[in-house]
Every structure is written in structure tokens, then in C-alpha cells.
mmCIF file of C-alpha atoms and ligand atoms in Angstrom:
data_model
loop_
_atom_site.group_PDB
_atom_site.id
_atom_site.type_symbol
_atom_site.label_atom_id
_atom_site.label_comp_id
_atom_site.label_asym_id
_atom_site.label_seq_id
_atom_site.Cartn_x
_atom_site.Cartn_y
_atom_site.Cartn_z
ATOM 1 C CA MET A 1 16.114 99.375 -14.078
ATOM 2 C CA ASN A 2 13.335 97.464 -15.776
ATOM 3 C CA GLU A 3 12.999 99.445 -18.979
ATOM 4 C CA GLY A 4 14.626 96.638 -21.011
ATOM 5 C CA LEU A 5 12.009 94.094 -19.928
ATOM 6 C CA ASP A 6 9.049 93.011 -21.997
ATOM 7 C CA THR A 7 5.690 94.032 -20.609
ATOM 8 C CA SER A 8 4.833 90.436 -19.765
ATOM 9 C CA LEU A 9 8.084 90.084 -17.793
ATOM 10 C CA THR A 10 7.373 93.334 -15.980
ATOM 11 C CA VAL A 11 4.068 91.790 -14.969
ATOM 12 C CA VAL A 12 5.932 88.662 -13.836
ATOM 13 C CA LEU A 13 8.288 90.723 -11.706
ATOM 14 C CA ALA A 14 5.458 92.770 -10.213
ATOM 15 C CA LYS A 15 3.525 89.612 -9.390
ATOM 16 C CA LEU A 16 6.503 87.950 -7.773
ATOM 17 C CA GLU A 17 7.313 91.056 -5.776
ATOM 18 C CA LYS A 18 3.726 91.372 -4.648
ATOM 19 C CA ARG A 19 3.535 87.728 -3.604
ATOM 20 C CA PHE A 20 6.944 87.297 -1.978
ATOM 21 C CA GLY A 21 7.853 90.871 -1.139
ATOM 22 C CA GLY A 22 11.172 91.152 0.638
ATOM 23 C CA ARG A 23 11.864 87.446 0.445
ATOM 24 C CA LEU A 24 13.321 87.703 -3.060
ATOM 25 C CA ARG A 25 17.022 88.208 -2.476
ATOM 26 C CA LYS A 26 17.955 89.826 -5.700
ATOM 27 C CA GLN A 27 16.692 90.431 -9.177
ATOM 28 C CA THR A 28 18.899 91.213 -12.103
ATOM 29 C CA GLU A 29 18.047 92.053 -15.633
ATOM 30 C CA CYS A 30 20.358 91.683 -18.559
ATOM 31 C CA CYS A 31 19.620 91.910 -22.283
ATOM 32 C CA GLY A 32 15.901 91.716 -21.604
ATOM 33 C CA ASP A 33 16.235 88.555 -19.468
ATOM 34 C CA LEU A 34 15.127 88.507 -15.882
ATOM 35 C CA THR A 35 16.890 86.521 -13.157
ATOM 36 C CA ILE A 36 15.650 86.291 -9.610
ATOM 37 C CA THR A 37 17.541 84.868 -6.675
ATOM 38 C CA VAL A 38 15.589 83.243 -3.878
ATOM 39 C CA GLU A 39 16.395 81.615 -0.575
ATOM 40 C CA PRO A 40 16.547 77.796 -0.662
ATOM 41 C CA GLU A 41 13.621 77.705 1.780
ATOM 42 C CA ASP A 42 11.455 79.571 -0.708
ATOM 43 C CA TRP A 43 12.541 77.419 -3.666
ATOM 44 C CA MET A 44 9.457 75.258 -3.791
ATOM 45 C CA ARG A 45 7.000 78.066 -3.096
ATOM 46 C CA VAL A 46 8.404 80.428 -5.705
ATOM 47 C CA LEU A 47 8.582 77.756 -8.367
ATOM 48 C CA SER A 48 5.106 76.409 -7.784
ATOM 49 C CA PHE A 49 3.859 79.973 -7.933
ATOM 50 C CA CYS A 50 5.701 80.429 -11.231
ATOM 51 C CA ARG A 51 4.067 77.337 -12.587
ATOM 52 C CA SER A 52 0.514 77.936 -11.434
ATOM 53 C CA ALA A 53 -0.102 81.708 -11.440
ATOM 54 C CA ARG A 54 -2.085 82.734 -14.487
ATOM 55 C CA GLU A 55 0.079 85.708 -15.489
ATOM 56 C CA LEU A 56 3.277 83.655 -15.111
ATOM 57 C CA ALA A 57 2.214 80.211 -16.405
ATOM 58 C CA PHE A 58 5.705 78.781 -16.817
ATOM 59 C CA ASP A 59 4.654 75.449 -18.220
ATOM 60 C CA GLN A 60 8.078 74.288 -19.397
ATOM 61 C CA LEU A 61 11.288 73.746 -17.524
ATOM 62 C CA ASP A 62 14.025 74.389 -20.066
ATOM 63 C CA CYS A 63 16.814 73.176 -17.861
ATOM 64 C CA LEU A 64 18.057 72.893 -14.329
ATOM 65 C CA LEU A 65 21.751 73.420 -13.682
ATOM 66 C CA GLY A 66 24.173 73.268 -10.824
ATOM 67 C CA ASP A 67 27.129 75.564 -10.382
ATOM 68 C CA HIS A 68 30.166 75.623 -8.131
ATOM 69 C CA LEU A 69 31.657 78.974 -7.101
ATOM 70 C CA PRO A 70 34.354 78.180 -4.543
ATOM 71 C CA GLU A 71 35.168 81.848 -3.973
ATOM 72 C CA ARG A 72 31.759 82.233 -2.279
ATOM 73 C CA THR A 73 32.813 80.512 0.914
ATOM 74 C CA GLY A 74 29.435 80.659 2.658
ATOM 75 C CA ALA A 75 27.336 79.229 -0.145
ATOM 76 C CA PRO A 76 29.596 77.814 -2.840
ATOM 77 C CA PHE A 77 26.856 76.070 -4.790
ATOM 78 C CA GLU A 78 24.078 77.404 -6.873
ATOM 79 C CA VAL A 79 21.109 75.849 -8.625
ATOM 80 C CA VAL A 80 19.607 77.605 -11.626
ATOM 81 C CA VAL A 81 16.372 76.828 -13.431
ATOM 82 C CA HIS A 82 15.397 78.240 -16.788
ATOM 83 C CA LEU A 83 11.663 78.502 -17.232
ATOM 84 C CA LEU A 84 9.632 79.096 -20.356
ATOM 85 C CA SER A 85 5.972 79.952 -20.724
ATOM 86 C CA HIS A 86 4.300 78.921 -23.954
ATOM 87 C CA THR A 87 1.206 80.918 -23.073
ATOM 88 C CA HIS A 88 2.976 84.262 -22.741
ATOM 89 C CA GLY A 89 6.212 83.517 -24.557
ATOM 90 C CA HIS A 90 8.413 84.767 -21.755
ATOM 91 C CA ARG A 91 11.379 83.245 -19.979
ATOM 92 C CA LEU A 92 12.681 83.493 -16.442
ATOM 93 C CA ARG A 93 15.730 82.300 -14.551
ATOM 94 C CA VAL A 94 15.460 81.441 -10.879
ATOM 95 C CA THR A 95 18.604 80.751 -8.879
ATOM 96 C CA THR A 96 19.318 79.862 -5.295
ATOM 97 C CA PRO A 97 22.601 79.765 -3.363
ATOM 98 C CA LEU A 98 23.385 76.607 -1.404
ATOM 99 C CA ALA A 99 25.893 75.761 1.282
ATOM 100 C CA GLU A 100 27.978 72.588 1.158
ATOM 101 C CA GLY A 101 25.780 69.666 2.128
ATOM 102 C CA GLN A 102 22.581 71.676 2.066
ATOM 103 C CA ASP A 103 19.823 69.954 0.136
ATOM 104 C CA LEU A 104 17.037 71.328 -1.941
ATOM 105 C CA PRO A 105 13.490 69.989 -2.402
ATOM 106 C CA THR A 106 12.984 68.287 -5.731
ATOM 107 C CA ILE A 107 10.803 69.966 -8.344
ATOM 108 C CA THR A 108 9.989 66.769 -10.205
ATOM 109 C CA GLY A 109 6.437 67.179 -8.878
ATOM 110 C CA LEU A 110 6.080 70.438 -10.821
ATOM 111 C CA TRP A 111 7.955 69.542 -13.998
ATOM 112 C CA PRO A 112 8.652 65.810 -14.363
ATOM 113 C CA SER A 113 11.448 66.631 -16.819
ATOM 114 C CA ALA A 114 13.465 67.925 -13.877
ATOM 115 C CA GLY A 115 14.222 64.302 -13.009
ATOM 116 C CA PHE A 116 17.196 63.892 -15.353
ATOM 117 C CA ASP A 117 18.478 67.420 -14.710
ATOM 118 C CA GLU A 118 18.477 66.898 -10.972
ATOM 119 C CA ARG A 119 20.224 63.577 -11.332
ATOM 120 C CA GLU A 120 22.906 65.287 -13.382
ATOM 121 C CA ALA A 121 23.273 68.188 -10.942
ATOM 122 C CA TRP A 122 23.596 65.687 -8.147
ATOM 123 C CA GLU A 123 26.223 63.504 -9.815
ATOM 124 C CA MET A 124 28.284 66.458 -11.045
ATOM 125 C CA TYR A 125 28.125 68.722 -7.970
ATOM 126 C CA GLY A 126 26.846 66.597 -5.125
ATOM 127 C CA ILE A 127 23.743 68.721 -4.602
ATOM 128 C CA VAL A 128 21.140 66.469 -3.015
ATOM 129 C CA PHE A 129 17.552 66.925 -4.121
ATOM 130 C CA ALA A 130 15.380 65.774 -1.262
ATOM 131 C CA GLY A 131 12.457 63.628 -2.356
ATOM 132 C CA HIS A 132 13.788 62.868 -5.838
ATOM 133 C CA PRO A 133 12.252 59.529 -6.867
ATOM 134 C CA ASP A 134 15.404 58.057 -8.416
ATOM 135 C CA LEU A 135 18.616 59.869 -7.537
ATOM 136 C CA ARG A 136 21.163 57.692 -9.352
ATOM 137 C CA ARG A 137 24.197 58.589 -11.419
ATOM 138 C CA LEU A 138 23.190 59.426 -14.961
ATOM 139 C CA LEU A 139 26.252 60.101 -17.118
ATOM 140 C CA THR A 140 28.997 58.391 -15.156
ATOM 141 C CA THR A 141 29.232 54.775 -14.113
ATOM 142 C CA GLU A 142 27.461 53.847 -10.948
ATOM 143 C CA ASP A 143 30.646 53.150 -8.991
ATOM 144 C CA PHE A 144 32.142 56.553 -9.819
ATOM 145 C CA GLU A 145 33.639 58.364 -6.845
ATOM 146 C CA GLY A 146 33.522 62.107 -6.401
ATOM 147 C CA PHE A 147 31.716 64.941 -8.104
ATOM 148 C CA PRO A 148 33.607 65.767 -11.293
ATOM 149 C CA MET A 149 32.299 69.268 -12.006
ATOM 150 C CA ARG A 150 33.417 70.652 -8.670
ATOM 151 C CA LYS A 151 36.318 73.010 -9.108
ATOM 152 C CA ASP A 152 38.508 70.993 -6.753
ATOM 153 C CA PHE A 153 38.114 67.778 -8.771
ATOM 154 C CA PRO A 154 41.398 66.950 -10.547
ATOM 155 C CA LEU A 155 41.354 67.961 -14.199
ATOM 156 C CA ARG A 156 43.655 65.242 -15.449
ATOM 157 C CA GLY A 157 43.627 61.519 -15.062
ATOM 158 C CA THR A 158 40.648 59.213 -14.971
ATOM 159 C CA VAL A 159 40.289 59.794 -11.226
ATOM 160 C CA GLY A 160 37.205 58.159 -9.827
ATOM 161 C CA GLY A 161 36.203 56.913 -13.240
ATOM 162 C CA ARG A 162 38.628 54.119 -13.946
ATOM 163 C CA ILE A 163 37.030 51.120 -15.565
ATOM 164 C CA ARG A 164 36.177 49.403 -12.353
ATOM 165 C CA THR A 165 32.577 48.404 -12.967
ATOM 166 C CA ASP A 166 31.971 44.784 -13.630
ATOM 167 C CA LEU A 167 31.596 44.980 -17.389
ATOM 168 C CA ARG A 168 30.170 41.488 -17.562
ATOM 169 C CA GLY A 169 26.692 42.591 -16.593
ATOM 170 C CA LYS A 170 26.891 45.363 -19.161
ATOM 171 C CA ILE A 171 28.404 43.738 -22.237
ATOM 172 C CA MET B 1 33.308 25.581 -26.598
ATOM 173 C CA GLY B 2 34.786 28.980 -27.230
ATOM 174 C CA VAL B 3 34.098 31.992 -25.108
ATOM 175 C CA MET B 4 33.197 33.977 -28.196
ATOM 176 C CA ASP B 5 30.895 31.452 -29.882
ATOM 177 C CA ASP B 6 27.672 33.067 -28.821
ATOM 178 C CA PRO B 7 28.007 36.772 -28.137
ATOM 179 C CA LEU B 8 24.591 36.911 -26.508
ATOM 180 C CA ARG B 9 25.531 34.415 -23.855
ATOM 181 C CA ARG B 10 27.491 35.714 -20.915
ATOM 182 C CA PRO B 11 30.349 33.382 -20.095
ATOM 183 C CA SER B 12 30.759 32.496 -16.478
ATOM 184 C CA ASP B 13 33.949 33.254 -14.578
ATOM 185 C CA ALA B 14 34.919 29.588 -14.786
ATOM 186 C CA GLU B 15 34.475 29.483 -18.557
ATOM 187 C CA VAL B 16 36.538 32.605 -19.138
ATOM 188 C CA GLY B 17 39.217 31.246 -16.857
ATOM 189 C CA ALA B 18 39.227 27.867 -18.639
ATOM 190 C CA ALA B 19 39.481 29.540 -22.062
ATOM 191 C CA LEU B 20 42.430 31.547 -20.849
ATOM 192 C CA GLN B 21 44.039 28.402 -19.486
ATOM 193 C CA GLN B 22 43.754 26.717 -22.873
ATOM 194 C CA ASN B 23 45.304 29.759 -24.561
ATOM 195 C CA GLU B 24 42.416 29.838 -26.947
ATOM 196 C CA VAL B 25 43.438 31.891 -29.957
ATOM 197 C CA MET B 26 40.995 33.897 -32.014
ATOM 198 C CA GLY B 27 41.049 34.468 -35.759
ATOM 199 C CA GLY B 28 42.922 32.061 -37.972
ATOM 200 C CA PRO B 29 41.681 30.538 -41.211
ATOM 201 C CA VAL B 30 38.000 30.510 -42.152
ATOM 202 C CA ARG B 31 36.546 27.159 -41.216
ATOM 203 C CA LEU B 32 33.645 25.240 -42.639
ATOM 204 C CA PRO B 33 31.069 23.973 -40.144
ATOM 205 C CA GLY B 34 32.923 20.652 -39.855
ATOM 206 C CA GLY B 35 36.059 22.456 -38.776
ATOM 207 C CA ILE B 36 37.894 22.032 -42.080
ATOM 208 C CA ALA B 37 39.933 25.090 -42.985
ATOM 209 C CA LEU B 38 39.277 26.645 -46.375
ATOM 210 C CA PRO B 39 42.183 26.610 -48.812
ATOM 211 C CA VAL B 40 43.897 29.962 -48.809
ATOM 212 C CA GLN B 41 43.058 30.584 -52.479
ATOM 213 C CA ILE B 42 39.354 30.368 -51.767
ATOM 214 C CA GLU B 43 39.823 32.674 -48.818
ATOM 215 C CA ARG B 44 41.532 35.191 -51.105
ATOM 216 C CA VAL B 45 38.587 35.043 -53.501
ATOM 217 C CA LEU B 46 36.183 35.557 -50.617
ATOM 218 C CA GLY B 47 38.284 38.445 -49.354
ATOM 219 C CA PHE B 48 38.329 40.028 -52.797
ATOM 220 C CA GLY B 49 34.550 39.895 -52.879
ATOM 221 C CA ARG B 50 34.206 41.214 -49.359
ATOM 222 C CA SER B 51 36.482 44.145 -50.014
ATOM 223 C CA PHE B 52 33.978 45.542 -52.512
ATOM 224 C CA SER B 53 31.036 45.439 -50.157
ATOM 225 C CA PHE B 54 32.461 46.435 -46.802
ATOM 226 C CA TRP B 55 29.503 47.555 -44.751
ATOM 227 C CA PRO B 56 30.459 49.529 -41.644
ATOM 228 C CA LEU B 57 28.243 49.796 -38.614
ATOM 229 C CA LEU B 58 26.123 52.953 -38.568
ATOM 230 C CA PHE B 59 27.509 54.303 -35.371
ATOM 231 C CA GLY B 60 29.187 57.540 -34.357
ATOM 232 C CA LEU B 61 30.290 58.473 -30.857
ATOM 233 C CA ALA B 62 31.179 62.148 -31.074
ATOM 234 C CA CYS B 63 32.179 65.038 -33.328
ATOM 235 C CA CYS B 64 34.251 62.820 -35.642
ATOM 236 C CA ALA B 65 31.019 61.232 -36.785
ATOM 237 C CA ILE B 66 30.285 64.451 -38.667
ATOM 238 C CA GLU B 67 33.297 63.862 -40.902
ATOM 239 C CA MET B 68 32.222 60.264 -41.307
ATOM 240 C CA MET B 69 28.850 61.542 -42.522
ATOM 241 C CA ALA B 70 30.669 63.860 -44.902
ATOM 242 C CA LEU B 71 32.434 60.839 -46.342
ATOM 243 C CA GLY B 72 29.070 59.142 -46.747
ATOM 244 C CA GLY B 73 27.596 62.183 -48.490
ATOM 245 C CA SER B 74 27.728 62.915 -52.178
ATOM 246 C CA ARG B 75 30.903 65.024 -52.209
ATOM 247 C CA PHE B 76 33.248 62.304 -51.006
ATOM 248 C CA ASP B 77 30.816 59.486 -51.666
ATOM 249 C CA MET B 78 32.084 56.278 -50.177
ATOM 250 C CA ALA B 79 29.321 54.492 -52.078
ATOM 251 C CA ARG B 80 31.896 54.338 -54.901
ATOM 252 C CA PHE B 81 33.668 51.620 -52.968
ATOM 253 C CA GLY B 82 30.647 49.599 -51.972
ATOM 254 C CA MET B 83 30.619 51.048 -48.463
ATOM 255 C CA GLU B 84 27.476 53.100 -48.739
ATOM 256 C CA ALA B 85 25.321 50.634 -46.881
ATOM 257 C CA MET B 86 26.028 51.575 -43.279
ATOM 258 C CA ARG B 87 24.177 48.926 -41.366
ATOM 259 C CA ALA B 88 22.258 49.921 -38.283
ATOM 260 C CA SER B 89 22.428 46.383 -36.942
ATOM 261 C CA PRO B 90 25.768 44.904 -35.930
ATOM 262 C CA ARG B 91 24.567 41.528 -37.209
ATOM 263 C CA GLN B 92 24.674 42.849 -40.767
ATOM 264 C CA ALA B 93 27.893 44.831 -40.489
ATOM 265 C CA ASP B 94 31.430 43.875 -41.491
ATOM 266 C CA GLY B 95 33.204 46.221 -39.140
ATOM 267 C CA MET B 96 32.963 49.397 -37.211
ATOM 268 C CA ILE B 97 34.354 52.906 -37.426
ATOM 269 C CA VAL B 98 34.851 54.091 -33.858
ATOM 270 C CA ALA B 99 34.292 57.767 -34.612
ATOM 271 C CA GLY B 100 34.984 59.900 -31.576
ATOM 272 C CA TRP B 101 35.697 59.631 -27.907
ATOM 273 C CA CYS B 102 34.286 56.725 -25.989
ATOM 274 C CA THR B 103 33.203 57.462 -22.460
ATOM 275 C CA ILE B 104 33.626 54.916 -19.725
ATOM 276 C CA LYS B 105 29.855 54.682 -19.483
ATOM 277 C CA MET B 106 29.643 53.956 -23.208
ATOM 278 C CA ALA B 107 32.533 51.478 -23.246
ATOM 279 C CA PRO B 108 30.490 48.361 -22.391
ATOM 280 C CA ARG B 109 28.041 49.183 -25.191
ATOM 281 C CA VAL B 110 30.853 49.625 -27.710
ATOM 282 C CA VAL B 111 32.334 46.294 -26.707
ATOM 283 C CA ARG B 112 28.931 44.679 -26.959
ATOM 284 C CA LEU B 113 28.413 46.083 -30.457
ATOM 285 C CA TYR B 114 31.863 44.834 -31.418
ATOM 286 C CA GLU B 115 31.129 41.361 -30.154
ATOM 287 C CA GLN B 116 27.804 41.266 -31.955
ATOM 288 C CA ILE B 117 29.439 41.850 -35.350
ATOM 289 C CA PRO B 118 29.975 38.407 -36.874
ATOM 290 C CA ASP B 119 33.492 37.360 -37.793
ATOM 291 C CA PRO B 120 35.371 38.348 -39.882
ATOM 292 C CA LYS B 121 35.328 41.950 -38.721
ATOM 293 C CA TRP B 122 37.551 44.981 -38.930
ATOM 294 C CA VAL B 123 37.775 48.048 -36.708
ATOM 295 C CA LEU B 124 38.916 51.525 -37.665
ATOM 296 C CA ALA B 125 39.690 53.973 -34.839
ATOM 297 C CA MET B 126 38.904 57.408 -36.198
ATOM 298 C CA GLY B 127 40.203 60.591 -34.605
ATOM 299 C CA SER B 128 42.735 61.230 -31.896
ATOM 300 C CA CYS B 129 40.110 60.492 -29.267
ATOM 301 C CA ALA B 130 39.493 56.939 -30.362
ATOM 302 C CA VAL B 131 43.224 56.465 -30.958
ATOM 303 C CA SER B 132 44.569 57.807 -27.681
ATOM 304 C CA GLY B 133 42.008 59.844 -25.782
ATOM 305 C CA ASN B 134 43.241 63.123 -27.315
ATOM 306 C CA VAL B 135 43.292 65.991 -24.797
ATOM 307 C CA TRP B 136 40.534 64.374 -22.784
ATOM 308 C CA ASP B 137 42.754 62.899 -20.148
ATOM 309 C CA THR B 138 39.800 63.447 -17.842
ATOM 310 C CA TYR B 139 37.495 61.575 -15.566
ATOM 311 C CA HIS B 140 35.292 59.861 -18.095
ATOM 312 C CA VAL B 141 37.095 59.147 -21.394
ATOM 313 C CA VAL B 142 38.602 55.794 -22.324
ATOM 314 C CA GLN B 143 42.228 56.522 -23.205
ATOM 315 C CA GLY B 144 42.255 54.826 -26.577
ATOM 316 C CA ILE B 145 39.631 52.368 -27.723
ATOM 317 C CA ASP B 146 42.354 49.792 -28.381
ATOM 318 C CA SER B 147 42.462 49.196 -24.654
ATOM 319 C CA LEU B 148 39.075 47.503 -25.133
ATOM 320 C CA ILE B 149 38.794 46.128 -28.662
ATOM 321 C CA PRO B 150 41.424 45.143 -31.250
ATOM 322 C CA VAL B 151 41.890 47.931 -33.809
ATOM 323 C CA ASP B 152 43.014 47.396 -37.415
ATOM 324 C CA VAL B 153 43.652 50.918 -38.653
ATOM 325 C CA TYR B 154 44.243 54.147 -36.756
ATOM 326 C CA VAL B 155 43.308 57.438 -38.394
ATOM 327 C CA PRO B 156 44.623 60.325 -36.274
ATOM 328 C CA GLY B 157 43.430 63.904 -36.554
ATOM 329 C CA CYS B 158 40.962 66.083 -34.765
ATOM 330 C CA PRO B 159 38.858 65.434 -36.719
ATOM 331 C CA PRO B 160 40.502 63.638 -39.640
ATOM 332 C CA ARG B 161 39.491 64.999 -43.011
ATOM 333 C CA PRO B 162 37.159 62.735 -44.961
ATOM 334 C CA GLU B 163 40.094 62.003 -47.273
ATOM 335 C CA ALA B 164 42.056 60.665 -44.307
ATOM 336 C CA LEU B 165 39.188 58.428 -43.309
ATOM 337 C CA TRP B 166 38.943 57.320 -46.918
ATOM 338 C CA GLN B 167 42.600 56.350 -46.894
ATOM 339 C CA GLY B 168 42.014 54.459 -43.660
ATOM 340 C CA LEU B 169 39.154 52.600 -45.269
ATOM 341 C CA GLU B 170 41.379 51.774 -48.244
ATOM 342 C CA MET B 171 43.850 50.271 -45.789
ATOM 343 C CA ILE B 172 40.991 48.303 -44.272
ATOM 344 C CA ARG B 173 40.105 47.026 -47.743
ATOM 345 C CA ASP B 174 43.669 45.835 -48.215
ATOM 346 C CA ARG B 175 43.376 43.913 -44.992
ATOM 347 C CA VAL B 176 40.029 42.529 -46.101
ATOM 348 C CA LYS B 177 41.589 41.278 -49.342
ATOM 349 C CA GLN B 178 44.406 39.621 -47.414
ATOM 350 C CA SER B 179 42.042 38.249 -44.733
ATOM 351 C CA ARG B 180 44.080 39.865 -41.992
ATOM 352 C CA HIS B 181 42.341 40.916 -38.812
ATOM 353 C CA ALA B 182 43.446 42.779 -35.734
ATOM 354 C CA TYR B 183 42.289 39.912 -33.548
ATOM 355 C CA ASP B 184 44.394 37.285 -35.363
ATOM 356 C CA GLY B 185 46.538 35.573 -32.823
ATOM 357 C CA LEU B 186 44.989 37.361 -29.882
ATOM 358 C CA ARG B 187 44.193 35.121 -26.989
ATOM 359 C CA ARG B 188 41.290 37.296 -25.975
ATOM 360 C CA ILE B 189 39.915 40.683 -26.786
ATOM 361 C CA PRO B 190 41.222 43.319 -24.372
ATOM 362 C CA ALA B 191 37.781 44.014 -22.901
ATOM 363 C CA ARG B 192 37.698 40.448 -21.627
ATOM 364 C CA GLU B 193 40.900 41.232 -19.811
ATOM 365 C CA VAL B 194 39.106 44.087 -18.107
ATOM 366 C CA LEU B 195 36.486 41.562 -17.052
ATOM 367 C CA LEU B 196 39.110 39.431 -15.443
ATOM 368 C CA HIS B 197 41.492 41.951 -13.933
ATOM 369 C CA GLY B 198 39.461 45.122 -13.674
ATOM 370 C CA GLU B 199 41.907 47.195 -15.730
ATOM 371 C CA PRO B 200 43.052 47.114 -19.330
ATOM 372 C CA ARG B 201 46.714 46.399 -19.897
ATOM 373 C CA PRO B 202 48.742 49.633 -19.919
HETATM 374 S S1 LIG C 301 39.280 63.631 -32.438
HETATM 375 FE FE1 LIG C 301 38.492 65.729 -32.310
HETATM 376 S S2 LIG C 301 36.737 65.746 -33.732
HETATM 377 FE FE2 LIG C 301 37.196 63.605 -33.256
HETATM 378 S S3 LIG C 301 35.900 63.067 -31.525
HETATM 379 FE FE3 LIG C 301 37.852 63.736 -30.710
HETATM 380 S S4 LIG C 301 37.566 65.928 -30.267
HETATM 381 FE FE4 LIG C 301 35.925 65.296 -31.683
#
């Protein structure tokens, strides 16, 4: 299954499997890219391992995304991080499924750049990142109602985002 | 004391209300500091001069800005008409090209930029998004920038070709020569209405 992977990614996978064993839910490999799925409880441990282990050394967080998959009734949400290591030049995706209302520990302590990404994932999908220093709306106005990237949010009409803010403080 | 005299100062509720009571009208003839209106011939001469050095605000909101840049580049070259100096400061600009969709988050900034441009000023709404919101009848796009600021010329298209924008700018130059502005006769700019009532007029 792993013949498409770079040697450094094979090392990454072996290391992760050795460290976390059966706790990794799934690993998929596509076009030479590796994706691992972890339980939300292991989120922090896996990611800090990714950041600190010498053979992994993922020193950059490319992006952190949310996702809404309503057909997965048990855990309709998903958080994905894309990691990049400048030392080894390899990339990794780590995802975790989340139930409605379940929160996830923030990773701003590992990569400070996660701050904006987590704010965006929160405002678009309503995924709460516990311990985030400043969880405010980022791209929508602060009195916006609802989470616009959820699949059940109405496509048409400026629902939730009508110009209701007091513009005076802003102009 | 007009509401619009000092764009940096935020008028209080009472002041805005009083200005609306007095039906204060914007625009009108150019006035000297003493309040004397300039003769219309002199205004025409001024307008003629202005029309050859119309400096738009260097400001693009979305994909339409790419076509605006194309117009600024050497192929279409709006420098031929004295428009090459896109000013990065609204204080030095003569008008703005609203190029692209304006999100609700961005709307207060656009209105602020508009108010910071000294009179006389002209606004060109470029692209279907700035004109009417285009297909983005969604949660975050202002459905037409004219619900917030007075617009002189609309250039539809997604995006408009640089030639279309050029024609729009020619129409703006005609208005500059004639000293006609979109805000002439307006009691207040639409964004102020949002301040008062929470919603732009439909
Ligand atoms: S009109 Fe088209 S090109 Fe212009 S901002 Fe809208 S979507 Fe982009």
C-alpha cells in the first residue's frame, strides 16, 4: 500500500504507527500524499508529536480547515490540518471526525499561525476550539448569526449577514 | 455645520437627525470659502481641467480589479487620458472605481474611503457584483454598492473588458466636464441611511 510514498514519509508513518499503534483510525495514501485520521482525544498528542519528533519535524502548519459532511450522521464535522516540514521536505495531512457540539483543543500553542485558521473554522462551521486565545468572527461581521459553510445554511439571501452592525463605529 | 464637513469626525445621533430635519442637500455649485458660489463659466473651466487629470483611488475589491490593472497597463494605457496616477490615499483621489464585490464586512471601509475623498468626487461601479451583487445573492455580499454610496456610472459585465471600463471612464469625464455628481441633490449618502435605520432602502 505504501509503495507510492517517499522514503521520508514511510519513516513518518512507521514512527507514528510505532508511537500510537492502534490508536490511529485510518491512514490513506493518494498520489504520494499521506493522510492519517485520528480520534479527537489524540489530536493534541499526535500533532505535538508531529511537531517535535526529529524524523517528522513538521515545523509549518500550511492550513487548518473545517468540513461538514451531513451524510455522516454520527460525526458530521471534520477538521483537517496540512503540515509541512522544511527539514525533510515532506507533507502530511491529519484529520479528525467530530460530532455536533464536540470541541477540539486548540493547536495555537504548537503553531501560532493556527489562530486565524481556527477562528475561520469556528465562524464557518461552529467547531469550537477549546483554549483558543481569541475566538472571534474573522471574515463576517461580529453580529452575524449562524455558520454559513454548513450544508444546511441557506444558499440564497443575505441570511444572518444583513447590514445590521452599527456602521458608525466602523466608518 | 454639515454632517459631511469633516469626514474624520463621527457625527452624533442628534447631529445626523438634525441634518436630516433640515433636509440638508449635498452637492450644488462650488463655493468659495465665504460661501459665494462660483460663476458657472468658471466651474466649466475647472471641470475641463479636472477631466484631464482624473485620479482614481488605487483600490480593487475582487477579480474585476485585474481588468482595471489591465486598463492601467501599457496595452490599454489609461495614462493617455491623464488617469495613470492611481492615488493610494483617498485624500489625493478624485473618485473611486469600485472594482468587484463588496462584502458586508468590507462595506464600512468602502464607505469610509468614499467619505475621505474630497469633493468633488465621482464613483464608477465596475462589474456586475458592484452593480447588483451578480450571482452572489449569498450571506456576505452587498447587493449593489449603490445601496451604500452614490454611483455615477455603472459598467456591467463579469468582468467588463478594459474597453468597457474605458468607456465608463469616458462617461465619468463627461460628467466631470459638466460638474455633475451622483450626490447632487441627495439629502444624504445611502450609507448614512443605514446608520439611521439599519437597512439600506430597497
Ligand atoms: S463581476 Fe465577475 S469579475 Fe467582477 S468581481 Fe464580480 S465575479 Fe469578479
